[in-house]
CSV table of C-alpha atoms and ligand atoms in Angstrom, one decimal:
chain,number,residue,atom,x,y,z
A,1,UNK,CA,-37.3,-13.9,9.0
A,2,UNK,CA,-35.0,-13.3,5.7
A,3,UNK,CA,-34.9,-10.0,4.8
A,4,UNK,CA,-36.2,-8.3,1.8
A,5,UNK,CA,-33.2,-8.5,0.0
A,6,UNK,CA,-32.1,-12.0,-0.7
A,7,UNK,CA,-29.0,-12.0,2.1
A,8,UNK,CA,-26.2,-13.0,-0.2
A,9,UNK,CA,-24.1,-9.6,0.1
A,10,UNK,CA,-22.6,-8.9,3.2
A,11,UNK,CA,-23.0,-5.0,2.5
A,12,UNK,CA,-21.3,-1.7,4.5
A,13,UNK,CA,-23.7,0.4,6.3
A,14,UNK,CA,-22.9,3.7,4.2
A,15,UNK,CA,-25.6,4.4,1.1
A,16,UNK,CA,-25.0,7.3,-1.5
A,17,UNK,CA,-27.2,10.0,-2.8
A,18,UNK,CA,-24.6,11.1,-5.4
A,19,UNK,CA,-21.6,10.5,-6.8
A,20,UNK,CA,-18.9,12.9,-8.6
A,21,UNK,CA,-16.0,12.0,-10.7
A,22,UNK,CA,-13.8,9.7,-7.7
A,23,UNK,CA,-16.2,10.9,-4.7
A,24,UNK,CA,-19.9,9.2,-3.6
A,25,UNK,CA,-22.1,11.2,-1.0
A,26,UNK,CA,-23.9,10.4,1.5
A,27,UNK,CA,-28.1,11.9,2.4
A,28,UNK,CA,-25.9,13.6,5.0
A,29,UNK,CA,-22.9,15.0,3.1
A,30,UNK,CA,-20.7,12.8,4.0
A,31,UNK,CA,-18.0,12.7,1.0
A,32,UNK,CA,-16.3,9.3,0.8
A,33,UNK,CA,-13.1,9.0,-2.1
A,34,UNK,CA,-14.0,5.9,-4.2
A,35,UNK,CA,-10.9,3.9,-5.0
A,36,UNK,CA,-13.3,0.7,-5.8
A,37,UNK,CA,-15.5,2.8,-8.8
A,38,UNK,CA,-17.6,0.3,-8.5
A,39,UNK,CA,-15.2,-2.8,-8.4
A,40,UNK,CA,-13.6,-1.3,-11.6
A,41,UNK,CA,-16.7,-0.3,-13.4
A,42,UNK,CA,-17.1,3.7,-13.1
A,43,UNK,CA,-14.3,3.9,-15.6
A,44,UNK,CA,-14.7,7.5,-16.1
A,45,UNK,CA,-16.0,8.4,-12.5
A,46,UNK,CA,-19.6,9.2,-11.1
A,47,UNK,CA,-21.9,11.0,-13.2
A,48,UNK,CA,-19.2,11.9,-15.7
A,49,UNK,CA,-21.1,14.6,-18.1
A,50,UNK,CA,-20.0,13.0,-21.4
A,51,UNK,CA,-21.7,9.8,-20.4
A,52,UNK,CA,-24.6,11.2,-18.6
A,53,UNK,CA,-25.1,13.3,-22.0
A,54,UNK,CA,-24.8,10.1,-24.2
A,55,UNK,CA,-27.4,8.0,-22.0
A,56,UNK,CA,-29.6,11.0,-21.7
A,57,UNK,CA,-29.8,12.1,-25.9
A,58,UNK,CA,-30.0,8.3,-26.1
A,59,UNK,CA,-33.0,7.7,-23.1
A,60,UNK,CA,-35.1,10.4,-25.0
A,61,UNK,CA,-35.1,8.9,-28.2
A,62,UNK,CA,-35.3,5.5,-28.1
A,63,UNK,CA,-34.6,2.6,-24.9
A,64,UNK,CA,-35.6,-0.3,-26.4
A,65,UNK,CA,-36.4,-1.9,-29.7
A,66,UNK,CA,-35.1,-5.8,-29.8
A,67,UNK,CA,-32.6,-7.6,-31.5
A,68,UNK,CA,-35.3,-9.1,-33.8
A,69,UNK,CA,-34.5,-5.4,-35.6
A,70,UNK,CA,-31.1,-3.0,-36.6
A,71,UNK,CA,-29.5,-1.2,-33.3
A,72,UNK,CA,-27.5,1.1,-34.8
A,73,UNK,CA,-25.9,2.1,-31.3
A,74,UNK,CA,-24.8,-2.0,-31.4
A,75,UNK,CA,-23.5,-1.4,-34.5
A,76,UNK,CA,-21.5,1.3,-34.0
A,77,UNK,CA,-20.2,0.1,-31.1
A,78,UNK,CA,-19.1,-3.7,-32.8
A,79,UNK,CA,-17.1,-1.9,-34.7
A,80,UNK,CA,-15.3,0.6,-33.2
A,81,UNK,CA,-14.4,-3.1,-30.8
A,82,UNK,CA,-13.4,-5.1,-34.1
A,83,UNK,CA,-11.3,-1.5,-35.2
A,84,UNK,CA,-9.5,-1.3,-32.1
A,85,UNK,CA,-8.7,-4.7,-31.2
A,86,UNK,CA,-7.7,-8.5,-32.5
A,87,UNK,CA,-11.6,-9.3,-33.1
A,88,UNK,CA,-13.6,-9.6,-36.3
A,89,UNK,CA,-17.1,-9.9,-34.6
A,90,UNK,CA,-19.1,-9.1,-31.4
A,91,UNK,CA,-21.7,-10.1,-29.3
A,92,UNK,CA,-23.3,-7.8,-27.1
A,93,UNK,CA,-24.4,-9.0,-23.0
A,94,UNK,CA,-25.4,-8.1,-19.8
A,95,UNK,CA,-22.8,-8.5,-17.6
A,96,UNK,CA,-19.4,-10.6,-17.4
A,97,UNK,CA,-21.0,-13.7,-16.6
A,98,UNK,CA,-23.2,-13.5,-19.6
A,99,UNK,CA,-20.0,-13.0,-21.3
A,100,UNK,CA,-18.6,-16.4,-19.9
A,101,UNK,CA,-21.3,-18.1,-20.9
A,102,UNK,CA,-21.1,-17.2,-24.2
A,103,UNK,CA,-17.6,-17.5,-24.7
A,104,UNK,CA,-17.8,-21.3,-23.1
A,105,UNK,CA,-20.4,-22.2,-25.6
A,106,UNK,CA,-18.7,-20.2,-28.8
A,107,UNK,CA,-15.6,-22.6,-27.9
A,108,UNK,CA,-17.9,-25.6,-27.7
A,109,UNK,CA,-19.5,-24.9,-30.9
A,110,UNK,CA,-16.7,-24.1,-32.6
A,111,UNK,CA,-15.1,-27.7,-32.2
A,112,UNK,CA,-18.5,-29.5,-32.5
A,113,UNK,CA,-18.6,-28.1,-35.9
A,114,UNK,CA,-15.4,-28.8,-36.9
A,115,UNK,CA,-16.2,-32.5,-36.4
A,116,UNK,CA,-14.8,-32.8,-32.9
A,117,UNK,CA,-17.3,-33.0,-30.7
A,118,UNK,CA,-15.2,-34.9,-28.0
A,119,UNK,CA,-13.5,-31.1,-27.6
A,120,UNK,CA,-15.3,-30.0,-25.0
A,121,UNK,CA,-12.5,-29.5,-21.8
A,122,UNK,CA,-11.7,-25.8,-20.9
A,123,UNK,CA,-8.4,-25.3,-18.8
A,124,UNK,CA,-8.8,-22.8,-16.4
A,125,UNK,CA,-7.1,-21.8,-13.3
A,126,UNK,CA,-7.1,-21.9,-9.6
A,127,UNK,CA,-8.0,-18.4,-8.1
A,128,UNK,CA,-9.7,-16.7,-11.2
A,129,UNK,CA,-13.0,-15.3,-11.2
A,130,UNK,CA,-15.7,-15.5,-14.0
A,131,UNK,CA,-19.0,-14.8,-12.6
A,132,UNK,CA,-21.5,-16.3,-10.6
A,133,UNK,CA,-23.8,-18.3,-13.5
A,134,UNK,CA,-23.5,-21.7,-13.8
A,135,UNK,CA,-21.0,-21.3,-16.1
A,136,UNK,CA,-18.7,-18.9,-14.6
A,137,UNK,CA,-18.7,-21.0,-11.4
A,138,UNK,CA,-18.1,-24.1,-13.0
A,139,UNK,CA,-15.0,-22.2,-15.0
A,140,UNK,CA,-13.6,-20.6,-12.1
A,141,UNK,CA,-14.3,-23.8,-9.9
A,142,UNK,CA,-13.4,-22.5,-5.9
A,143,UNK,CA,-15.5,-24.2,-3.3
A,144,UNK,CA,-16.2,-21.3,-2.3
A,145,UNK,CA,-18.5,-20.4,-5.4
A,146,UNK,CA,-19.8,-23.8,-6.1
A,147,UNK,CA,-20.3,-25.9,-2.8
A,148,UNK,CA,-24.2,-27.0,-2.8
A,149,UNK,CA,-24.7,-26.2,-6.5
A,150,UNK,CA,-24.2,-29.4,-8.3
A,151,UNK,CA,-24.1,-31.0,-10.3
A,152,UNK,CA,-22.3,-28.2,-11.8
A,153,UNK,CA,-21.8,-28.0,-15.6
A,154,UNK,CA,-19.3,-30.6,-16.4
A,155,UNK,CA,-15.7,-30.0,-18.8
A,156,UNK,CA,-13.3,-27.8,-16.5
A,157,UNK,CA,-10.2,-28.5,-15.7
A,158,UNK,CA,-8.5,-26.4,-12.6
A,159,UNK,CA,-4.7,-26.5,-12.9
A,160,UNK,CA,-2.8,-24.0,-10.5
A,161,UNK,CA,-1.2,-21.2,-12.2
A,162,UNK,CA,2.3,-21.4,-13.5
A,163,UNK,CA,2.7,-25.2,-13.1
A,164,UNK,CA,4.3,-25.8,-16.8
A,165,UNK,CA,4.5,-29.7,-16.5
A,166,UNK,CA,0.5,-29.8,-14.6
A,167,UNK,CA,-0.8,-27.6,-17.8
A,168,UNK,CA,1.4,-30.1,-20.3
A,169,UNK,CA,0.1,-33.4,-19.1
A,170,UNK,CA,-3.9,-31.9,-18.8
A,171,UNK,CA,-3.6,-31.2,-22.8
A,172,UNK,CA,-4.9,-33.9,-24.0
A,173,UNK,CA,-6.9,-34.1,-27.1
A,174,UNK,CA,-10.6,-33.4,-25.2
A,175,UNK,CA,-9.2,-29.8,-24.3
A,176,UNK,CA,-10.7,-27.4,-26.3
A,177,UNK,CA,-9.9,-23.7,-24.9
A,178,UNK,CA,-8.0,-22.7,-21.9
A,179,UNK,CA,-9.6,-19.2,-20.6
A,180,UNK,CA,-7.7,-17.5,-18.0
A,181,UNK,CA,-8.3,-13.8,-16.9
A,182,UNK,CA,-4.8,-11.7,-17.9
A,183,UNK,CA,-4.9,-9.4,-14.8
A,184,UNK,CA,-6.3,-11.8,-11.6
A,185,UNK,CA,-8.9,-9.6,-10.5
A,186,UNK,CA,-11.3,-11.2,-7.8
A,187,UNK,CA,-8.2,-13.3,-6.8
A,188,UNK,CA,-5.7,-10.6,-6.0
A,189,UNK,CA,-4.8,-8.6,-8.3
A,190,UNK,CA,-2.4,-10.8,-10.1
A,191,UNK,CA,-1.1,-10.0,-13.4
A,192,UNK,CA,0.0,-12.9,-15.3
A,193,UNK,CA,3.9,-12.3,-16.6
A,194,UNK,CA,3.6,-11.1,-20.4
A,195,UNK,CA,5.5,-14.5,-21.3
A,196,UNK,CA,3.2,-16.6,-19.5
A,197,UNK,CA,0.7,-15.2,-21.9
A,198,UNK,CA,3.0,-15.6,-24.4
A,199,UNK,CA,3.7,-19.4,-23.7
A,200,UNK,CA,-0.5,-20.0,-23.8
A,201,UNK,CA,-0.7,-18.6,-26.8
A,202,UNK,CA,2.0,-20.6,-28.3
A,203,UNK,CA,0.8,-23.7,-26.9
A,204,UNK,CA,-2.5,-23.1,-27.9
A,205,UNK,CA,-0.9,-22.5,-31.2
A,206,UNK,CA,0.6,-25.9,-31.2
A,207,UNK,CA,-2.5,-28.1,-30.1
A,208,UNK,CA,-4.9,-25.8,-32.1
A,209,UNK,CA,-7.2,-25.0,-29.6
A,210,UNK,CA,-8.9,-21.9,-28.4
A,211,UNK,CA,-7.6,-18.8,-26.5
A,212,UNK,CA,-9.9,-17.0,-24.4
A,213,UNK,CA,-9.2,-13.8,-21.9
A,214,UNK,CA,-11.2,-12.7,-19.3
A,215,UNK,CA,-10.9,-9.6,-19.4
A,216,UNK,CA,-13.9,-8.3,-17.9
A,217,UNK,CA,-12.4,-6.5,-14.7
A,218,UNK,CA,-8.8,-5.6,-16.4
A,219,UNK,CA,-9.9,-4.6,-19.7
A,220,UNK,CA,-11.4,-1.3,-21.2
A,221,UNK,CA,-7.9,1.0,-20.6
A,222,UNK,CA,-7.8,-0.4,-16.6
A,223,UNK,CA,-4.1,-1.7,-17.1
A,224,UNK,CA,-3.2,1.6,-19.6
A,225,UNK,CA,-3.7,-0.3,-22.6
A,226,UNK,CA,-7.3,-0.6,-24.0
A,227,UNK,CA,-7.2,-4.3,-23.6
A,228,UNK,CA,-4.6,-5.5,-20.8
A,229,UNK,CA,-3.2,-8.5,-22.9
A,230,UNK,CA,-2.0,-6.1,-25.3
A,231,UNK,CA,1.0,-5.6,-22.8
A,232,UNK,CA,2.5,-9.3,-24.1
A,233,UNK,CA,1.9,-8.9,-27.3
A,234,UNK,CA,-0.5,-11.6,-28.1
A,235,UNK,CA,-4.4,-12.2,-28.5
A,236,UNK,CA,-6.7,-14.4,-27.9
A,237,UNK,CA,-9.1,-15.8,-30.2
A,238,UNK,CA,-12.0,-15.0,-27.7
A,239,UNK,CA,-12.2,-12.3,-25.3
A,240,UNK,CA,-14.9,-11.4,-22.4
A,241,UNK,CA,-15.4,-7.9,-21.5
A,242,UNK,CA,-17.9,-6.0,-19.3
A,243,UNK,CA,-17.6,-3.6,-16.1
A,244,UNK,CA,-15.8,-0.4,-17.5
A,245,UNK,CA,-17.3,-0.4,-21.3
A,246,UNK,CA,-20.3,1.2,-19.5
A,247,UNK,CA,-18.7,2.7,-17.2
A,248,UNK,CA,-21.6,2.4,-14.7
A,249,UNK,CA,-24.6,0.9,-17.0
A,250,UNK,CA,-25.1,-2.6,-17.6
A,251,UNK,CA,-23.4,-3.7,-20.5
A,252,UNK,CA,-21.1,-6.6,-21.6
A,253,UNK,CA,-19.5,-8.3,-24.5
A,254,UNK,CA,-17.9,-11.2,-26.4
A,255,UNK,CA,-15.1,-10.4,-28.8
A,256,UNK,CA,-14.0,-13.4,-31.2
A,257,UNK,CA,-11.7,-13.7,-34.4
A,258,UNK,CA,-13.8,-15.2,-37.2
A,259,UNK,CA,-12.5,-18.5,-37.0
A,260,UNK,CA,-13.3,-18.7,-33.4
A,261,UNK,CA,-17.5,-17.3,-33.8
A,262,UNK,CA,-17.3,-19.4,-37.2
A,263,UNK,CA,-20.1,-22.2,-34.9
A,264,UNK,CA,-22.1,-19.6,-33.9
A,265,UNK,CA,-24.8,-19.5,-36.6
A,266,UNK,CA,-28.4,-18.1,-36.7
A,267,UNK,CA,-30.4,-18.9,-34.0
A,268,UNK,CA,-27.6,-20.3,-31.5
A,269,UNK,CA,-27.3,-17.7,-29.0
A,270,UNK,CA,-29.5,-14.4,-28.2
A,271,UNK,CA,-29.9,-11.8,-25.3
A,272,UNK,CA,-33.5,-9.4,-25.1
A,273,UNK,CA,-31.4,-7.1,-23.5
A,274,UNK,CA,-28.3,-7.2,-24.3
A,275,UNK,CA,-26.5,-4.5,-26.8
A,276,UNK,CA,-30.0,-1.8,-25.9
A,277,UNK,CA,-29.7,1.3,-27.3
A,278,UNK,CA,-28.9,2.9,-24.0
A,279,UNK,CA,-25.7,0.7,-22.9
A,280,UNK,CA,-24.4,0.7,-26.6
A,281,UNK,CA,-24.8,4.3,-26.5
A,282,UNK,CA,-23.1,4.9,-23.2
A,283,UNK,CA,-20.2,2.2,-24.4
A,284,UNK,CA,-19.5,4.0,-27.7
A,285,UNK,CA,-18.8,7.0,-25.3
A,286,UNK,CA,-16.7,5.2,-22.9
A,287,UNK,CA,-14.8,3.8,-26.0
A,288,UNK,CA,-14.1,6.8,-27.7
A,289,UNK,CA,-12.9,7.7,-24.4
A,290,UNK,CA,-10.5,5.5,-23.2
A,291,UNK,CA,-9.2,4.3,-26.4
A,292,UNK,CA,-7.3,7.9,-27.5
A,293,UNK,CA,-3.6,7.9,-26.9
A,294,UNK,CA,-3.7,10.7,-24.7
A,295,UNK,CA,-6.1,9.3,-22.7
A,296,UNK,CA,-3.8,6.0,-22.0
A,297,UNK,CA,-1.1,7.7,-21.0
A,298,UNK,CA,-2.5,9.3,-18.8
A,299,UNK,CA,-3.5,6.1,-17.2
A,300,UNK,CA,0.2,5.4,-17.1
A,301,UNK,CA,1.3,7.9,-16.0
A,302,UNK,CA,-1.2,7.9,-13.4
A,303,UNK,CA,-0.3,4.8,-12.3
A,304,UNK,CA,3.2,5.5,-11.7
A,305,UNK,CA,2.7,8.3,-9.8
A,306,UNK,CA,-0.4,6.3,-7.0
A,307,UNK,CA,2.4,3.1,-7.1
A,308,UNK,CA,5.3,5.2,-6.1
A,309,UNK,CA,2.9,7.0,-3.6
A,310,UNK,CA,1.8,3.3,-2.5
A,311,UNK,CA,5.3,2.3,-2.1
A,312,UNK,CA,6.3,4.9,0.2
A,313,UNK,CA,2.7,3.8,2.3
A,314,UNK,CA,4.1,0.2,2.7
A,315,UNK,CA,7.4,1.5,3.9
A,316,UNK,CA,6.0,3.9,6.1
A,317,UNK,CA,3.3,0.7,7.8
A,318,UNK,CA,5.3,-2.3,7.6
A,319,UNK,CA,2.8,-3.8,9.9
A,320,UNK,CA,-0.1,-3.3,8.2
A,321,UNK,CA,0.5,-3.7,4.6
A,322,UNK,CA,3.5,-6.0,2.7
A,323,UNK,CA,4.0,-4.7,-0.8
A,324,UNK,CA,2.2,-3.3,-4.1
A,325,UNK,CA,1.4,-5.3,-6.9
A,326,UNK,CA,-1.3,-4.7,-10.4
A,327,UNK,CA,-0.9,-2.7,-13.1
A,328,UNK,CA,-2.1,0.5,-14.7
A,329,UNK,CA,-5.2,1.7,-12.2
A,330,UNK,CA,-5.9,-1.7,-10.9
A,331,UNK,CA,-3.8,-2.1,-8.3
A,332,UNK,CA,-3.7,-4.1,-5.0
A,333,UNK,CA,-2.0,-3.7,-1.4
A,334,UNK,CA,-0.7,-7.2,-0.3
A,335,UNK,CA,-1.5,-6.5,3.7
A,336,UNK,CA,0.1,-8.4,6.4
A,337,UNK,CA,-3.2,-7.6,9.2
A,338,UNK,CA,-6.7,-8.9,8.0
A,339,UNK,CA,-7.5,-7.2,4.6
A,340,UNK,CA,-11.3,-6.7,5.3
A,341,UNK,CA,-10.5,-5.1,8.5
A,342,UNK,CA,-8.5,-2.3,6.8
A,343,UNK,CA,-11.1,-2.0,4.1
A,344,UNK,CA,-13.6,-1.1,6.9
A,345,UNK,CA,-11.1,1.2,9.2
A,346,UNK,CA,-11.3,3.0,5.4
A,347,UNK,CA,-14.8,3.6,6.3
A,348,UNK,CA,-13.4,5.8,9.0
A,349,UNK,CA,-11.2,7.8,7.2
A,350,UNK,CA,-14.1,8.6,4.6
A,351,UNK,CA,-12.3,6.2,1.7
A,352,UNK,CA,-13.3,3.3,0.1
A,353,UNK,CA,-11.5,-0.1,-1.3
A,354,UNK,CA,-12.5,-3.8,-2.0
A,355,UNK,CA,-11.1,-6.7,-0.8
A,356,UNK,CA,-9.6,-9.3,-3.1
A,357,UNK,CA,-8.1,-12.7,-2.3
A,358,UNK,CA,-4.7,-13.4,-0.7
A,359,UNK,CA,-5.5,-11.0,1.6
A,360,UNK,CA,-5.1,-7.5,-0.8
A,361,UNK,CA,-7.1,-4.7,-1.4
A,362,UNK,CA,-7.5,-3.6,-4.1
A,363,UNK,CA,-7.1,0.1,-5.3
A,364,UNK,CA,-9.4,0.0,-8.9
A,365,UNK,CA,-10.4,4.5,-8.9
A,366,UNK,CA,-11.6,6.0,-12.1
A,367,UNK,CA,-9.3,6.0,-14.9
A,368,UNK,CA,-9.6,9.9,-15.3
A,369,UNK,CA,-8.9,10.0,-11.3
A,370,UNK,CA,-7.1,13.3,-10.7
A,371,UNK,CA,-3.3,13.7,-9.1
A,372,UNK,CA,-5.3,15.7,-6.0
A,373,UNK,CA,-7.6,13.0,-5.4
A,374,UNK,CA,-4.8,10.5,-5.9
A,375,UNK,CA,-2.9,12.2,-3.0
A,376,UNK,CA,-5.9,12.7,-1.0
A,377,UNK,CA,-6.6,9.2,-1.2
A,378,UNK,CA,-3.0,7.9,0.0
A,379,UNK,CA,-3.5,10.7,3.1
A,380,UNK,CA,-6.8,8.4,3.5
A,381,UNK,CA,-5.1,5.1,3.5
A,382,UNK,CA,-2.0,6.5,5.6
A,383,UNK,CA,-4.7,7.7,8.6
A,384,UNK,CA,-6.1,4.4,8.3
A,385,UNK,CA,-2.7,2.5,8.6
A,386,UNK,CA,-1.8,4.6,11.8
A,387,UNK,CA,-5.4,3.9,12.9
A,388,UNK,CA,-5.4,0.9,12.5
A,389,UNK,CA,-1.7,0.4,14.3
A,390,UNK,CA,-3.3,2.0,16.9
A,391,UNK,CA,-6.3,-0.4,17.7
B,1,LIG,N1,-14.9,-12.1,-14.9
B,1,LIG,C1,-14.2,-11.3,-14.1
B,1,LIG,C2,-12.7,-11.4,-14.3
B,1,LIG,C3,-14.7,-10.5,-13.1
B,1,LIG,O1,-14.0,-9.8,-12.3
B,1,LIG,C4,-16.1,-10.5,-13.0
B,1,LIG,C5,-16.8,-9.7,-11.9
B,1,LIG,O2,-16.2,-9.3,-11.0
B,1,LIG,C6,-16.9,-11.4,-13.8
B,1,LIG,C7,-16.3,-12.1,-14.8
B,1,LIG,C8,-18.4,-11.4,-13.7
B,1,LIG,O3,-18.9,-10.2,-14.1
B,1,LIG,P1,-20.4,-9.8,-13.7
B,1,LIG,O4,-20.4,-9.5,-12.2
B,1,LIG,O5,-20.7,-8.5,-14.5
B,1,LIG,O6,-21.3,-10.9,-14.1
């Protein structure tokens, strides 16, 4: 008999009560140390009290209106996004995948209007992640995601990343965008080299067509800069955001330069939900959050500190893990034994990570994670190396 809940996750036994800053607790007490936050969504930890305050004025007052009216809280929150980054407009979602359809059609639109409708081919690359909608499955394109689901939406090309002469001979002049996520997320924790970014930019430059970053798992201060592509230097014309701008409610986003929303008129796209009160609320806190100087570098320094503490783990278990790779908080542990099994011994030891693919785990803890529970949580991972030797 299938089970009340649709079988599609393959889900850990534990289940939390409560959660508090890095930690989740079980009916039982049980204290677990999240390193996951939600697969990098609890951006400022569990039931942080700035963002429990800003839901809570906000739930009292008002939840729901529609965009067929004003929503302030959307407003504010657009443009503290077009202050703060490359963008000069913003459309409000649900999720990442929400975000991925959008940006696919924005793209789409953009070169139908122009008067070249042939334009329709988006470049993206073997590995990445973009969601589960027809869309993001279609974009990202592993058998994996899309084996049974045809006919899937047609216009993406795959190309494996870093292969110069396989991205030179698929530009031809039905390519419209390339999208590629700057920080690999679901595929490993893989940041793309800041010239890499650099070359797409200047090729998309060249041919005219459309940038677009993914940057819904390695954005919102994750990599120590508010957006992660800000480490190379360029933009993109559109940009897909999500996970940590609500640090824990539902809320996504499409950033876009004018030029790049200019096809996106009245009436071609819409959301009931998306950009409510409450998650525009709970975003403009999260922004004004992560975006201060102070704030970022602590995220830096941060990160030093867990990577040089990481490094020292890899020495010390040559057997079980291979090497440390990410940036800023979202960090992965390349492991040579299976990478789910160490993500369950975890269990063991009371600490929790996520798998990711090419067999790492990936380390994604709140961004205001403190030094203590950074420590605790290598003395977590070290118990569960030996442990795992052991078995
Ligand atoms: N894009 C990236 C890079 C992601 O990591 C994810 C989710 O993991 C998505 C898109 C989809 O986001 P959502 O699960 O909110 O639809």
């Amino acid at each position: 008999m299938i089970p009340t809940l649709l079988p599609t996750y393959a889900r850990a036994p534990m289940s939390f009560v409560k959660g508090e800053g890095s930690w989740l607790i079980e009916a039982d007490g049980r204290r677990f140390l999240d390193l996951g936050a939600g697969i990098a969504v609890n951006a400022l930890g569990h039931a942080n009290p700035l963002l429990v305050k800003a839901l809570t004025d906000q739930a009292e007052k008002l939840w729901h209106t529609s965009n067929l009216y004003q929503i302030p809280q959307q407003q504010a929150l657009a443009e503290k996004l077009v202050d703060l980054t490359f963008a000069d407009t913003v459309f409000f979602t649900n999720s990442g995948t929400e975000a991925c359809e959008l940006a696919v059609k924005m793209a789409r639109k953009y070169w139908y209007e122009k008067g070249h409708p042939e334009k329709t081919d988006i470049i993206a690359f073997t590995g990445s992640f973009h969601g589960r909608s027809s869309a993001g499955i279609a974009a990202a394109g592993s058998e994996k995601m899309t084996k049974g689901f045809g006919p899937l939406l047609p216009g993406f090309i795959h190309l494996p990343f870093g292969d110069h002469d396989a991205l030179t001979a698929a530009m031809t002049d039905t390519v419209g965008a390339i999208l590629i996520e700057p920080v690999q997320g679901e595929g490993g924790i893989l940041p793309v080299p800041d010239q890499c970014l650099k070359g797409l930019r200047d090729l998309c430059d060249e041919k005219g067509i459309l940038l677009i970053f993914d940057e819904v798992q390695c954005g919102v201060a994750r990599t120590g800069k508010l957006f992660a592509h800000e480490w190379s230097g360029v933009s993109p014309d559109i940009m897909m955001v999500a996970k940590g701008i609500g640090g824990g409610f539902p809320i996504g986003a499409v950033l876009a330069t004018e030029e790049a929303a200019s096809g996106m008129t009245l009436g071609t796209h819409g959301s009931t939900y998306g950009g409510n009160p409450l998650g525009c609320a709970v975003g403009c806190a999260v922004i004004d959050h992560v975006s201060d100087p102070a704030f970022l570098a602590e995220v830096n320094r941060k990160s030093g500190r867990l990577r040089q503490k990481l490094e020292g783990l890899v020495a010390a278990h040559p057997d079980v893990f291979e090497s440390v790779r990410g940036a800023g908080l979202m960090l992965g542990l390349k492991c040579k034994a299976t990478n789910t099994d160490i993500v369950k011994a975890g269990y063991d030891n009371l600490i929790l990570t996520v798998p990711a693919g090419d067999n790492v785990i990936r380390l994604l803890p709140a961004l205001n994670i403190t030094d203590a529970d950074m420590d605790e949580a290598v003395t977590r991972l070290d118990a569960t190396a030996t442990a795992f030797t052991k078995s």
